PDB file of C-alpha atoms in Angstrom:
ATOM      1  CA  MET A   1       1.000  21.743  45.145  1.00  0.00           C
ATOM      2  CA  SER A   2       4.403  20.752  43.846  1.00  0.00           C
ATOM      3  CA  GLY A   3       4.571  19.530  40.325  1.00  0.00           C
ATOM      4  CA  GLU A   4       6.937  16.514  41.250  1.00  0.00           C
ATOM      5  CA  ARG A   5       4.233  15.410  43.564  1.00  0.00           C
ATOM      6  CA  HIS A   6       1.745  14.923  40.854  1.00  0.00           C
ATOM      7  CA  TRP A   7       3.897  14.023  37.833  1.00  0.00           C
ATOM      8  CA  GLN A   8       6.581  11.693  38.705  1.00  0.00           C
ATOM      9  CA  ARG A   9       6.312   8.848  36.398  1.00  0.00           C
ATOM     10  CA  GLN A  10       8.470   5.363  36.229  1.00  0.00           C
ATOM     11  CA  PRO A  11      11.858   5.371  35.326  1.00  0.00           C
ATOM     12  CA  VAL A  12      12.247   5.139  30.885  1.00  0.00           C
ATOM     13  CA  LYS A  13      13.637   2.202  31.252  1.00  0.00           C
ATOM     14  CA  GLN A  14      10.181   0.141  32.009  1.00  0.00           C
ATOM     15  CA  ILE A  15       8.582   1.490  29.741  1.00  0.00           C
ATOM     16  CA  SER A  16       6.282  -1.009  27.834  1.00  0.00           C
ATOM     17  CA  MET A  17       7.272  -1.633  24.406  1.00  0.00           C
ATOM     18  CA  ALA A  18       3.857  -2.445  23.219  1.00  0.00           C
ATOM     19  CA  LEU A  19       2.482   0.751  24.479  1.00  0.00           C
ATOM     20  CA  VAL A  20       5.256   2.586  22.594  1.00  0.00           C
ATOM     21  CA  LEU A  21       4.885   0.466  19.431  1.00  0.00           C
ATOM     22  CA  LEU A  22       1.080   1.545  20.004  1.00  0.00           C
ATOM     23  CA  LEU A  23       1.809   4.636  19.921  1.00  0.00           C
ATOM     24  CA  LEU A  24       3.959   5.001  17.080  1.00  0.00           C
ATOM     25  CA  ASN A  25       1.784   2.552  14.339  1.00  0.00           C
ATOM     26  CA  VAL A  26      -1.770   2.572  15.509  1.00  0.00           C
ATOM     27  CA  VAL A  27      -2.599   5.988  13.173  1.00  0.00           C
ATOM     28  CA  ALA A  28      -0.715   4.735   9.882  1.00  0.00           C
ATOM     29  CA  GLY A  29      -3.168   5.182   7.282  1.00  0.00           C
ATOM     30  CA  VAL A  30      -6.539   5.947   9.184  1.00  0.00           C
ATOM     31  CA  MET A  31      -7.095   9.279   9.012  1.00  0.00           C
ATOM     32  CA  ALA A  32      -5.881  12.898   8.819  1.00  0.00           C
ATOM     33  CA  ARG A  33      -4.965  14.659  12.382  1.00  0.00           C
ATOM     34  CA  VAL A  34      -6.349  17.400  13.568  1.00  0.00           C
ATOM     35  CA  GLU A  35      -3.184  20.049  14.540  1.00  0.00           C
ATOM     36  CA  ARG A  36      -3.263  21.641  17.810  1.00  0.00           C
ATOM     37  CA  VAL A  37      -0.671  24.787  15.559  1.00  0.00           C
ATOM     38  CA  ASN A  38      -2.034  27.647  17.531  1.00  0.00           C
ATOM     39  CA  ALA A  39      -1.913  25.986  21.234  1.00  0.00           C
ATOM     40  CA  GLY A  40       2.022  24.699  20.487  1.00  0.00           C
ATOM     41  CA  LEU A  41       0.480  21.237  21.673  1.00  0.00           C
ATOM     42  CA  PRO A  42       1.571  17.868  20.221  1.00  0.00           C
ATOM     43  CA  PRO A  43      -1.754  16.050  17.864  1.00  0.00           C
ATOM     44  CA  GLU A  44      -3.933  13.689  19.623  1.00  0.00           C
ATOM     45  CA  ARG A  45      -3.736  10.110  18.377  1.00  0.00           C
ATOM     46  CA  ILE A  46      -5.718   8.637  16.657  1.00  0.00           C
ATOM     47  CA  ALA A  47      -7.817   5.038  17.940  1.00  0.00           C
ATOM     48  CA  PRO A  48      -8.180   1.924  15.614  1.00  0.00           C
ATOM     49  CA  SER A  49     -11.739   1.124  14.751  1.00  0.00           C
ATOM     50  CA  ARG A  50     -13.096  -1.508  16.844  1.00  0.00           C
ATOM     51  CA  PRO A  51     -13.760  -4.682  16.443  1.00  0.00           C
ATOM     52  CA  ALA A  52     -16.680  -6.458  16.980  1.00  0.00           C
ATOM     53  CA  ALA A  53     -17.610  -9.482  19.258  1.00  0.00           C
ATOM     54  CA  PRO A  54     -17.370 -13.081  18.446  1.00  0.00           C
ATOM     55  CA  VAL A  55     -20.289 -14.652  16.648  1.00  0.00           C
ATOM     56  CA  THR A  56     -21.893 -18.101  17.641  1.00  0.00           C
ATOM     57  CA  PRO A  57     -22.796 -20.793  15.232  1.00  0.00           C
ATOM     58  CA  ALA A  58     -26.288 -22.058  14.191  1.00  0.00           C
ATOM     59  CA  LEU A  59     -27.878 -25.012  15.639  1.00  0.00           C
ATOM     60  CA  PRO A  60     -25.711 -28.308  13.675  1.00  0.00           C
ATOM     61  CA  GLN A  61     -27.413 -30.406  11.140  1.00  0.00           C
ATOM     62  CA  THR A  62     -25.162 -32.556  10.049  1.00  0.00           C
ATOM     63  CA  PRO A  63     -22.138 -34.570  11.711  1.00  0.00           C
ATOM     64  CA  GLU A  64     -19.757 -32.646   9.863  1.00  0.00           C
ATOM     65  CA  GLN A  65     -21.603 -29.366  10.932  1.00  0.00           C
ATOM     66  CA  GLN A  66     -21.596 -30.568  14.110  1.00  0.00           C
ATOM     67  CA  ALA A  67     -17.812 -31.251  14.375  1.00  0.00           C
ATOM     68  CA  SER A  68     -17.172 -27.929  12.887  1.00  0.00           C
ATOM     69  CA  ASP A  69     -19.136 -25.923  15.780  1.00  0.00           C
ATOM     70  CA  ALA A  70     -17.438 -27.868  18.702  1.00  0.00           C
ATOM     71  CA  LYS A  71     -14.179 -26.724  17.059  1.00  0.00           C
ATOM     72  CA  LEU A  72     -15.496 -23.283  16.986  1.00  0.00           C
ATOM     73  CA  ALA A  73     -16.673 -23.079  20.511  1.00  0.00           C
ATOM     74  CA  GLU A  74     -13.116 -23.998  21.267  1.00  0.00           C
ATOM     75  CA  GLY A  75     -11.619 -21.684  19.349  1.00  0.00           C
ATOM     76  CA  LEU A  76     -13.856 -19.357  21.248  1.00  0.00           C
ATOM     77  CA  SER A  77     -12.963 -20.486  24.473  1.00  0.00           C
ATOM     78  CA  TYR A  78      -8.878 -19.935  23.109  1.00  0.00           C
ATOM     79  CA  ILE A  79      -9.725 -16.436  22.545  1.00  0.00           C
ATOM     80  CA  GLN A  80     -11.293 -15.962  25.886  1.00  0.00           C
ATOM     81  CA  GLN A  81      -7.972 -17.278  26.926  1.00  0.00           C
ATOM     82  CA  ASN A  82      -6.045 -14.901  25.377  1.00  0.00           C
ATOM     83  CA  GLN A  83      -4.513 -18.192  23.164  1.00  0.00           C
ATOM     84  CA  LEU A  84      -4.142 -16.673  19.797  1.00  0.00           C
ATOM     85  CA  ASP A  85      -2.491 -19.052  18.111  1.00  0.00           C
ATOM     86  CA  GLN A  86      -4.993 -22.087  19.401  1.00  0.00           C
ATOM     87  CA  ALA A  87      -7.468 -20.231  18.197  1.00  0.00           C
ATOM     88  CA  ILE A  88      -7.131 -19.363  14.569  1.00  0.00           C
ATOM     89  CA  ALA A  89      -5.969 -23.276  14.537  1.00  0.00           C
ATOM     90  CA  ALA A  90      -9.400 -23.889  15.811  1.00  0.00           C
ATOM     91  CA  PHE A  91     -11.164 -21.697  13.662  1.00  0.00           C
ATOM     92  CA  GLN A  92      -9.285 -23.323  10.666  1.00  0.00           C
ATOM     93  CA  GLN A  93      -9.972 -26.799  11.254  1.00  0.00           C
ATOM     94  CA  ALA A  94     -13.553 -25.840  11.723  1.00  0.00           C
ATOM     95  CA  ILE A  95     -13.364 -24.573   8.159  1.00  0.00           C
ATOM     96  CA  THR A  96     -11.727 -27.534   7.041  1.00  0.00           C
ATOM     97  CA  LEU A  97     -14.824 -29.658   8.552  1.00  0.00           C
ATOM     98  CA  SER A  98     -17.734 -26.897   7.531  1.00  0.00           C
ATOM     99  CA  PRO A  99     -16.145 -24.881   4.423  1.00  0.00           C
ATOM    100  CA  ARG A 100     -19.595 -23.341   4.199  1.00  0.00           C
ATOM    101  CA  SER A 101     -19.314 -22.172   7.902  1.00  0.00           C
ATOM    102  CA  ALA A 102     -20.041 -17.997   8.174  1.00  0.00           C
ATOM    103  CA  PRO A 103     -19.444 -17.866  11.747  1.00  0.00           C
ATOM    104  CA  ALA A 104     -16.031 -19.997  11.899  1.00  0.00           C
ATOM    105  CA  TYR A 105     -15.040 -17.230   9.054  1.00  0.00           C
ATOM    106  CA  TYR A 106     -15.726 -14.421  10.983  1.00  0.00           C
ATOM    107  CA  ASN A 107     -14.697 -15.564  14.314  1.00  0.00           C
ATOM    108  CA  LEU A 108     -11.116 -16.340  12.455  1.00  0.00           C
ATOM    109  CA  GLY A 109     -10.850 -12.779  10.627  1.00  0.00           C
ATOM    110  CA  LEU A 110     -11.563 -11.349  14.049  1.00  0.00           C
ATOM    111  CA  ALA A 111      -8.498 -13.146  15.642  1.00  0.00           C
ATOM    112  CA  LEU A 112      -6.313 -12.572  12.726  1.00  0.00           C
ATOM    113  CA  ARG A 113      -7.034  -8.796  13.176  1.00  0.00           C
ATOM    114  CA  GLN A 114      -6.218  -8.640  16.878  1.00  0.00           C
ATOM    115  CA  GLN A 115      -3.059 -10.129  15.919  1.00  0.00           C
ATOM    116  CA  GLY A 116      -2.457  -7.201  13.677  1.00  0.00           C
ATOM    117  CA  GLN A 117      -2.686  -9.241  10.015  1.00  0.00           C
ATOM    118  CA  LEU A 118      -5.119  -7.171   8.816  1.00  0.00           C
ATOM    119  CA  GLN A 119      -4.346  -8.856   5.000  1.00  0.00           C
ATOM    120  CA  PRO A 120      -5.717 -11.966   6.281  1.00  0.00           C
ATOM    121  CA  SER A 121      -8.100 -11.087   8.423  1.00  0.00           C
ATOM    122  CA  ALA A 122      -9.960  -9.082   5.693  1.00  0.00           C
ATOM    123  CA  THR A 123      -9.987 -11.970   3.549  1.00  0.00           C
ATOM    124  CA  ALA A 124     -11.547 -14.193   6.243  1.00  0.00           C
ATOM    125  CA  PHE A 125     -13.798 -11.627   6.238  1.00  0.00           C
ATOM    126  CA  TYR A 126     -14.480 -11.374   2.946  1.00  0.00           C
ATOM    127  CA  GLN A 127     -15.191 -15.172   2.656  1.00  0.00           C
ATOM    128  CA  ALA A 128     -17.749 -15.141   5.764  1.00  0.00           C
ATOM    129  CA  ILE A 129     -19.536 -12.746   3.423  1.00  0.00           C
ATOM    130  CA  GLN A 130     -19.886 -15.249   0.725  1.00  0.00           C
ATOM    131  CA  ALA A 131     -20.967 -17.915   3.116  1.00  0.00           C
ATOM    132  CA  ASP A 132     -23.454 -15.760   4.414  1.00  0.00           C
ATOM    133  CA  PRO A 133     -24.617 -12.753   2.189  1.00  0.00           C
ATOM    134  CA  ASN A 134     -26.722 -10.918   5.157  1.00  0.00           C
ATOM    135  CA  LEU A 135     -23.823 -11.238   8.268  1.00  0.00           C
ATOM    136  CA  ALA A 136     -23.747  -7.472   8.568  1.00  0.00           C
ATOM    137  CA  MET A 137     -20.662  -7.639  11.364  1.00  0.00           C
ATOM    138  CA  ALA A 138     -18.429  -9.042   8.602  1.00  0.00           C
ATOM    139  CA  TYR A 139     -19.540  -6.383   6.550  1.00  0.00           C
ATOM    140  CA  ALA A 140     -18.932  -4.114   9.560  1.00  0.00           C
ATOM    141  CA  ASN A 141     -15.517  -5.983   9.894  1.00  0.00           C
ATOM    142  CA  LEU A 142     -14.309  -6.173   6.783  1.00  0.00           C
ATOM    143  CA  GLY A 143     -14.615  -2.412   5.899  1.00  0.00           C
ATOM    144  CA  ALA A 144     -13.122  -1.684   9.518  1.00  0.00           C
ATOM    145  CA  ALA A 145      -9.978  -4.058   8.451  1.00  0.00           C
ATOM    146  CA  LEU A 146     -10.364  -2.658   4.811  1.00  0.00           C
ATOM    147  CA  LEU A 147      -9.754   1.487   6.808  1.00  0.00           C
ATOM    148  CA  GLU A 148      -6.641   0.368   9.010  1.00  0.00           C
ATOM    149  CA  GLY A 149      -5.202  -0.788   5.717  1.00  0.00           C
ATOM    150  CA  GLY A 150      -5.687   2.259   4.052  1.00  0.00           C
ATOM    151  CA  ASN A 151      -8.750   1.085   1.530  1.00  0.00           C
ATOM    152  CA  SER A 152     -11.114   4.026   2.525  1.00  0.00           C
ATOM    153  CA  SER A 153     -13.024   3.624  -0.614  1.00  0.00           C
ATOM    154  CA  GLN A 154     -13.777  -0.238  -0.991  1.00  0.00           C
ATOM    155  CA  ALA A 155     -14.087   0.246   3.151  1.00  0.00           C
ATOM    156  CA  GLU A 156     -16.921   2.654   2.720  1.00  0.00           C
ATOM    157  CA  ASP A 157     -18.664   0.346   0.348  1.00  0.00           C
ATOM    158  CA  TYR A 158     -18.766  -2.558   3.062  1.00  0.00           C
ATOM    159  CA  LEU A 159     -19.611  -0.149   5.558  1.00  0.00           C
ATOM    160  CA  GLN A 160     -21.983   1.175   4.162  1.00  0.00           C
ATOM    161  CA  ARG A 161     -23.936  -2.274   3.259  1.00  0.00           C
ATOM    162  CA  ALA A 162     -23.114  -3.182   7.019  1.00  0.00           C
ATOM    163  CA  VAL A 163     -25.359  -0.403   7.909  1.00  0.00           C
ATOM    164  CA  GLU A 164     -28.093  -1.340   5.210  1.00  0.00           C
ATOM    165  CA  LEU A 165     -28.178  -4.564   6.756  1.00  0.00           C
ATOM    166  CA  ASP A 166     -28.586  -3.249  10.470  1.00  0.00           C
ATOM    167  CA  PRO A 167     -29.175  -0.353  10.664  1.00  0.00           C
ATOM    168  CA  ASN A 168     -29.005   0.055  14.336  1.00  0.00           C
ATOM    169  CA  MET A 169     -25.436  -0.945  14.307  1.00  0.00           C
ATOM    170  CA  SER A 170     -23.083   1.558  15.790  1.00  0.00           C
ATOM    171  CA  LEU A 171     -19.839  -0.138  14.760  1.00  0.00           C
ATOM    172  CA  GLY A 172     -20.794   0.322  11.171  1.00  0.00           C
ATOM    173  CA  HIS A 173     -22.180   4.061  11.640  1.00  0.00           C
ATOM    174  CA  TYR A 174     -18.574   4.987  14.136  1.00  0.00           C
ATOM    175  CA  ASN A 175     -16.516   3.582  11.177  1.00  0.00           C
ATOM    176  CA  LEU A 176     -18.189   5.118   8.740  1.00  0.00           C
ATOM    177  CA  GLY A 177     -17.583   8.426  10.120  1.00  0.00           C
ATOM    178  CA  LEU A 178     -14.010   6.993  10.355  1.00  0.00           C
ATOM    179  CA  VAL A 179     -13.892   7.070   6.632  1.00  0.00           C
ATOM    180  CA  LYS A 180     -15.975   9.736   5.964  1.00  0.00           C
ATOM    181  CA  ARG A 181     -13.939  12.038   8.072  1.00  0.00           C
ATOM    182  CA  GLN A 182     -10.400  10.267   6.197  1.00  0.00           C
ATOM    183  CA  GLN A 183     -12.069  11.530   2.582  1.00  0.00           C
ATOM    184  CA  GLY A 184     -12.754  15.226   4.092  1.00  0.00           C
ATOM    185  CA  ASP A 185     -16.524  14.937   4.669  1.00  0.00           C
ATOM    186  CA  VAL A 186     -16.692  16.502   7.789  1.00  0.00           C
ATOM    187  CA  ALA A 187     -20.483  16.795   7.704  1.00  0.00           C
ATOM    188  CA  ALA A 188     -21.279  13.102   6.882  1.00  0.00           C
ATOM    189  CA  ALA A 189     -18.497  12.643   9.641  1.00  0.00           C
ATOM    190  CA  ILE A 190     -19.996  14.008  12.344  1.00  0.00           C
ATOM    191  CA  THR A 191     -23.630  12.583  10.976  1.00  0.00           C
ATOM    192  CA  GLU A 192     -22.056   9.249  11.436  1.00  0.00           C
ATOM    193  CA  PHE A 193     -20.483   9.856  14.884  1.00  0.00           C
ATOM    194  CA  ARG A 194     -23.988  11.098  15.870  1.00  0.00           C
ATOM    195  CA  LYS A 195     -25.775   7.991  14.778  1.00  0.00           C
ATOM    196  CA  ALA A 196     -23.083   5.638  16.520  1.00  0.00           C
ATOM    197  CA  MET A 197     -23.609   7.816  19.764  1.00  0.00           C
ATOM    198  CA  ASN A 198     -27.560   7.651  19.706  1.00  0.00           C
ATOM    199  CA  LEU A 199     -27.099   3.928  19.066  1.00  0.00           C
ATOM    200  CA  SER A 200     -24.817   2.586  22.109  1.00  0.00           C
ATOM    201  CA  THR A 201     -24.330   4.421  25.443  1.00  0.00           C
ATOM    202  CA  THR A 202     -21.109   2.223  25.870  1.00  0.00           C
ATOM    203  CA  ALA A 203     -18.456   3.355  23.678  1.00  0.00           C
ATOM    204  CA  ALA A 204     -16.107   6.182  24.014  1.00  0.00           C
ATOM    205  CA  GLU A 205     -15.056   6.630  20.502  1.00  0.00           C
ATOM    206  CA  PRO A 206     -17.434   7.957  18.902  1.00  0.00           C
ATOM    207  CA  ALA A 207     -17.746  11.132  21.276  1.00  0.00           C
ATOM    208  CA  TYR A 208     -14.025  11.362  21.199  1.00  0.00           C
ATOM    209  CA  HIS A 209     -13.885  11.867  17.203  1.00  0.00           C
ATOM    210  CA  LEU A 210     -17.313  14.009  16.952  1.00  0.00           C
ATOM    211  CA  GLY A 211     -15.268  16.350  19.342  1.00  0.00           C
ATOM    212  CA  LEU A 212     -12.229  16.591  17.092  1.00  0.00           C
ATOM    213  CA  LEU A 213     -14.420  17.345  14.300  1.00  0.00           C
ATOM    214  CA  TYR A 214     -15.905  20.244  16.291  1.00  0.00           C
ATOM    215  CA  LEU A 215     -12.350  21.199  17.039  1.00  0.00           C
ATOM    216  CA  GLN A 216     -11.148  21.120  13.236  1.00  0.00           C
ATOM    217  CA  GLN A 217     -14.731  23.660  12.823  1.00  0.00           C
ATOM    218  CA  GLY A 218     -13.440  25.791  15.813  1.00  0.00           C
ATOM    219  CA  LYS A 219     -16.067  24.794  17.740  1.00  0.00           C
ATOM    220  CA  SER A 220     -14.883  24.906  21.155  1.00  0.00           C
ATOM    221  CA  ARG A 221     -17.936  24.524  23.168  1.00  0.00           C
ATOM    222  CA  GLU A 222     -19.311  21.655  20.770  1.00  0.00           C
ATOM    223  CA  ALA A 223     -15.991  19.760  21.131  1.00  0.00           C
ATOM    224  CA  ALA A 224     -15.696  20.018  24.857  1.00  0.00           C
ATOM    225  CA  GLU A 225     -18.781  18.334  25.293  1.00  0.00           C
ATOM    226  CA  SER A 226     -18.367  15.983  22.993  1.00  0.00           C
ATOM    227  CA  LEU A 227     -15.367  15.067  24.816  1.00  0.00           C
ATOM    228  CA  GLN A 228     -16.025  15.110  28.497  1.00  0.00           C
ATOM    229  CA  LYS A 229     -19.337  12.431  26.838  1.00  0.00           C
ATOM    230  CA  ALA A 230     -16.251  10.344  25.586  1.00  0.00           C
ATOM    231  CA  VAL A 231     -14.164  10.693  28.954  1.00  0.00           C
ATOM    232  CA  ALA A 232     -17.537   9.946  31.113  1.00  0.00           C
ATOM    233  CA  VAL A 233     -18.161   6.817  29.506  1.00  0.00           C
ATOM    234  CA  ASN A 234     -14.379   5.908  29.526  1.00  0.00           C
ATOM    235  CA  PRO A 235     -12.777   7.867  32.214  1.00  0.00           C
ATOM    236  CA  SER A 236      -8.974   6.024  31.065  1.00  0.00           C
ATOM    237  CA  TYR A 237      -9.705   7.845  27.393  1.00  0.00           C
ATOM    238  CA  ALA A 238      -6.225   9.836  27.273  1.00  0.00           C
ATOM    239  CA  GLU A 239      -6.534  10.865  24.120  1.00  0.00           C
ATOM    240  CA  ALA A 240     -10.037  12.253  25.542  1.00  0.00           C
ATOM    241  CA  HIS A 241      -8.223  14.416  28.300  1.00  0.00           C
ATOM    242  CA  TYR A 242      -5.610  15.600  26.348  1.00  0.00           C
ATOM    243  CA  SER A 243      -7.674  17.055  23.789  1.00  0.00           C
ATOM    244  CA  LEU A 244     -10.118  18.472  26.303  1.00  0.00           C
ATOM    245  CA  GLY A 245      -6.569  20.002  27.641  1.00  0.00           C
ATOM    246  CA  THR A 246      -5.570  21.695  24.707  1.00  0.00           C
ATOM    247  CA  ILE A 247      -9.460  23.154  24.453  1.00  0.00           C
ATOM    248  CA  TRP A 248      -8.918  24.377  28.227  1.00  0.00           C
ATOM    249  CA  TYR A 249      -4.989  25.528  27.758  1.00  0.00           C
ATOM    250  CA  GLU A 250      -6.067  27.749  24.358  1.00  0.00           C
ATOM    251  CA  GLN A 251      -8.977  29.150  26.277  1.00  0.00           C
ATOM    252  CA  GLY A 252      -6.435  30.318  29.038  1.00  0.00           C
ATOM    253  CA  ARG A 253      -8.436  27.857  31.577  1.00  0.00           C
ATOM    254  CA  LEU A 254      -4.821  26.860  32.839  1.00  0.00           C
ATOM    255  CA  ASP A 255      -5.869  25.188  36.172  1.00  0.00           C
ATOM    256  CA  ASP A 256      -8.361  22.764  34.337  1.00  0.00           C
ATOM    257  CA  ALA A 257      -5.854  22.737  31.751  1.00  0.00           C
ATOM    258  CA  LEU A 258      -3.639  20.993  33.579  1.00  0.00           C
ATOM    259  CA  ASN A 259      -6.375  18.899  35.596  1.00  0.00           C
ATOM    260  CA  ALA A 260      -6.999  17.468  32.035  1.00  0.00           C
ATOM    261  CA  PHE A 261      -3.366  16.569  31.260  1.00  0.00           C
ATOM    262  CA  ARG A 262      -2.611  15.346  34.449  1.00  0.00           C
ATOM    263  CA  ARG A 263      -5.682  12.730  34.341  1.00  0.00           C
ATOM    264  CA  ALA A 264      -4.341  11.920  30.730  1.00  0.00           C
ATOM    265  CA  ALA A 265      -0.989  10.604  32.140  1.00  0.00           C
ATOM    266  CA  GLU A 266      -2.489   8.811  34.623  1.00  0.00           C
ATOM    267  CA  ALA A 267      -4.415   6.834  32.510  1.00  0.00           C
ATOM    268  CA  ASN A 268      -1.590   6.306  30.264  1.00  0.00           C
ATOM    269  CA  PRO A 269       1.780   7.333  31.824  1.00  0.00           C
ATOM    270  CA  ASN A 270       3.413   6.479  28.859  1.00  0.00           C
ATOM    271  CA  TYR A 271       1.690   9.298  26.639  1.00  0.00           C
ATOM    272  CA  PRO A 272       4.441  12.037  25.854  1.00  0.00           C
ATOM    273  CA  ASN A 273       1.506  14.446  24.592  1.00  0.00           C
ATOM    274  CA  ALA A 274       0.171  14.737  28.482  1.00  0.00           C
ATOM    275  CA  TYR A 275       3.369  16.138  29.960  1.00  0.00           C
ATOM    276  CA  TYR A 276       3.841  18.552  26.911  1.00  0.00           C
ATOM    277  CA  GLY A 277       0.596  19.876  27.540  1.00  0.00           C
ATOM    278  CA  ALA A 278       1.397  20.005  31.767  1.00  0.00           C
ATOM    279  CA  GLY A 279       4.857  21.716  30.638  1.00  0.00           C
ATOM    280  CA  LEU A 280       3.067  24.357  28.473  1.00  0.00           C
ATOM    281  CA  VAL A 281       0.819  25.333  31.943  1.00  0.00           C
ATOM    282  CA  PHE A 282       3.667  25.430  33.974  1.00  0.00           C
ATOM    283  CA  LEU A 283       5.427  27.971  31.972  1.00  0.00           C
ATOM    284  CA  ARG A 284       2.846  29.864  31.543  1.00  0.00           C
ATOM    285  CA  GLN A 285       1.789  29.530  35.446  1.00  0.00           C
ATOM    286  CA  GLY A 286       5.554  30.812  36.343  1.00  0.00           C
ATOM    287  CA  LYS A 287       7.188  27.755  37.288  1.00  0.00           C
ATOM    288  CA  PRO A 288       9.826  26.516  35.580  1.00  0.00           C
ATOM    289  CA  THR A 289      11.072  24.596  37.860  1.00  0.00           C
ATOM    290  CA  ASP A 290       7.546  21.906  37.372  1.00  0.00           C
ATOM    291  CA  ALA A 291       8.118  22.732  33.284  1.00  0.00           C
ATOM    292  CA  GLN A 292      11.244  21.006  33.997  1.00  0.00           C
ATOM    293  CA  GLN A 293      10.433  17.945  35.418  1.00  0.00           C
ATOM    294  CA  VAL A 294       7.735  17.398  32.718  1.00  0.00           C
ATOM    295  CA  LEU A 295       9.260  18.226  29.651  1.00  0.00           C
ATOM    296  CA  GLN A 296      12.483  16.157  30.605  1.00  0.00           C
ATOM    297  CA  TYR A 297      10.257  13.016  30.720  1.00  0.00           C
ATOM    298  CA  ALA A 298       7.779  14.267  27.682  1.00  0.00           C
ATOM    299  CA  GLN A 299      11.656  14.913  25.655  1.00  0.00           C
ATOM    300  CA  THR A 300      12.406  11.293  26.638  1.00  0.00           C
ATOM    301  CA  LEU A 301       9.308   9.633  25.545  1.00  0.00           C
ATOM    302  CA  PHE A 302       9.191  10.955  22.367  1.00  0.00           C
ATOM    303  CA  THR A 303      12.662   9.934  21.402  1.00  0.00           C
ATOM    304  CA  ALA A 304      11.897   6.882  22.438  1.00  0.00           C
ATOM    305  CA  GLN A 305       9.066   6.942  20.047  1.00  0.00           C
ATOM    306  CA  GLN A 306      11.381   7.971  17.361  1.00  0.00           C
ATOM    307  CA  ASN A 307       8.508  11.642  17.331  1.00  0.00           C
ATOM    308  CA  ASN A 308      11.826  13.460  16.476  1.00  0.00           C
ATOM    309  CA  GLN A 309       9.605  16.826  15.988  1.00  0.00           C
ATOM    310  CA  TRP A 310       8.149  16.654  18.767  1.00  0.00           C
ATOM    311  CA  ALA A 311      11.167  15.839  21.054  1.00  0.00           C
ATOM    312  CA  ASN A 312      12.480  18.517  19.732  1.00  0.00           C
ATOM    313  CA  SER A 313      10.013  20.476  20.762  1.00  0.00           C
ATOM    314  CA  SER A 314      10.236  19.499  23.727  1.00  0.00           C
ATOM    315  CA  ALA A 315      14.033  20.380  24.343  1.00  0.00           C
ATOM    316  CA  MET A 316      13.480  23.845  22.803  1.00  0.00           C
ATOM    317  CA  LEU A 317      10.610  24.359  25.729  1.00  0.00           C
ATOM    318  CA  LEU A 318      13.072  22.848  27.886  1.00  0.00           C
ATOM    319  CA  GLN A 319      15.766  25.133  27.891  1.00  0.00           C
ATOM    320  CA  GLN A 320      13.324  27.733  27.911  1.00  0.00           C
ATOM    321  CA  ALA A 321      12.142  26.785  31.329  1.00  0.00           C
ATOM    322  CA  GLN A 322      16.076  26.503  32.571  1.00  0.00           C
ATOM    323  CA  ARG A 323      16.605  29.684  31.632  1.00  0.00           C
ATOM    324  CA  SER A 324      13.488  30.946  33.533  1.00  0.00           C
ATOM    325  CA  SER A 325      14.449  29.359  36.031  1.00  0.00           C
ATOM    326  CA  GLN A 326      17.869  30.615  35.772  1.00  0.00           C
ATOM    327  CA  ALA A 327      16.554  34.353  36.153  1.00  0.00           C
ATOM    328  CA  PRO A 328      16.945  36.535  38.662  1.00  0.00           C
ATOM    329  CA  GLN A 329      13.776  37.052  40.863  1.00  0.00           C
TER     330      GLN A 329
END
């Protein structure tokens, strides 16, 4: 089947800038990448640590706390409507009415983090801990915010406390795994990701990151198994499909690799790695015309995302594909 039929995507002028910015910023200061040097493939995109569900208040004990809880409920309603500014204002009013309301501080932290305000969100989670030293989810989210802010040492302390308070918290073990991976402690990271997987059957991220660590160790079979678990939980996990494609590509399983790259592109049409990988497959399959199409799109996307290194690599491969298509058959 023709490459055009399966790889035609929307014009570049329609690219979502939110996706572009996410692709550019989501990995900053979080952890080292696994470079796919041998395959000549760009590195996978690292997903950020996951926030937790909101905390609801206990029964009110005073008129002030009752009013505070009403504002907290109002804020949670705004969250469900994706009205973050209004939610933040409501949570702040709840805190004014009840300065020791751990749920209000906690949910304020979640809303601020959702807006990308890492330092204010970390402050809110810390205040939640001061109000309730046993609120495990506040420790976990404070650790996650510190991790995203590049402070892995402090993040580890709070995440360790989170899993001490609640050993069955998948989120805490997952974020601890991210810390250990950033610190280069692969064995400890693998242990934490395995714990997170065992504690939650609905989160794909632990399996994905476990797969990346196995790739780092050169354990392709174990990596593929973990990545397949990730896409089984979340079939729209573009990075997991892409990483599977790199394994199949290195093993010479070109049809499987192409299918994995195609599924990555279907999950995220603005994910340039998927098109780049498909271009490599088409070149090895002797299909330079198909390769040109996807490599041109990869180059355009990488350029739009200011990733000059891989934009240049795409341009070089595109020239190779053009020469191959012009060569006598």
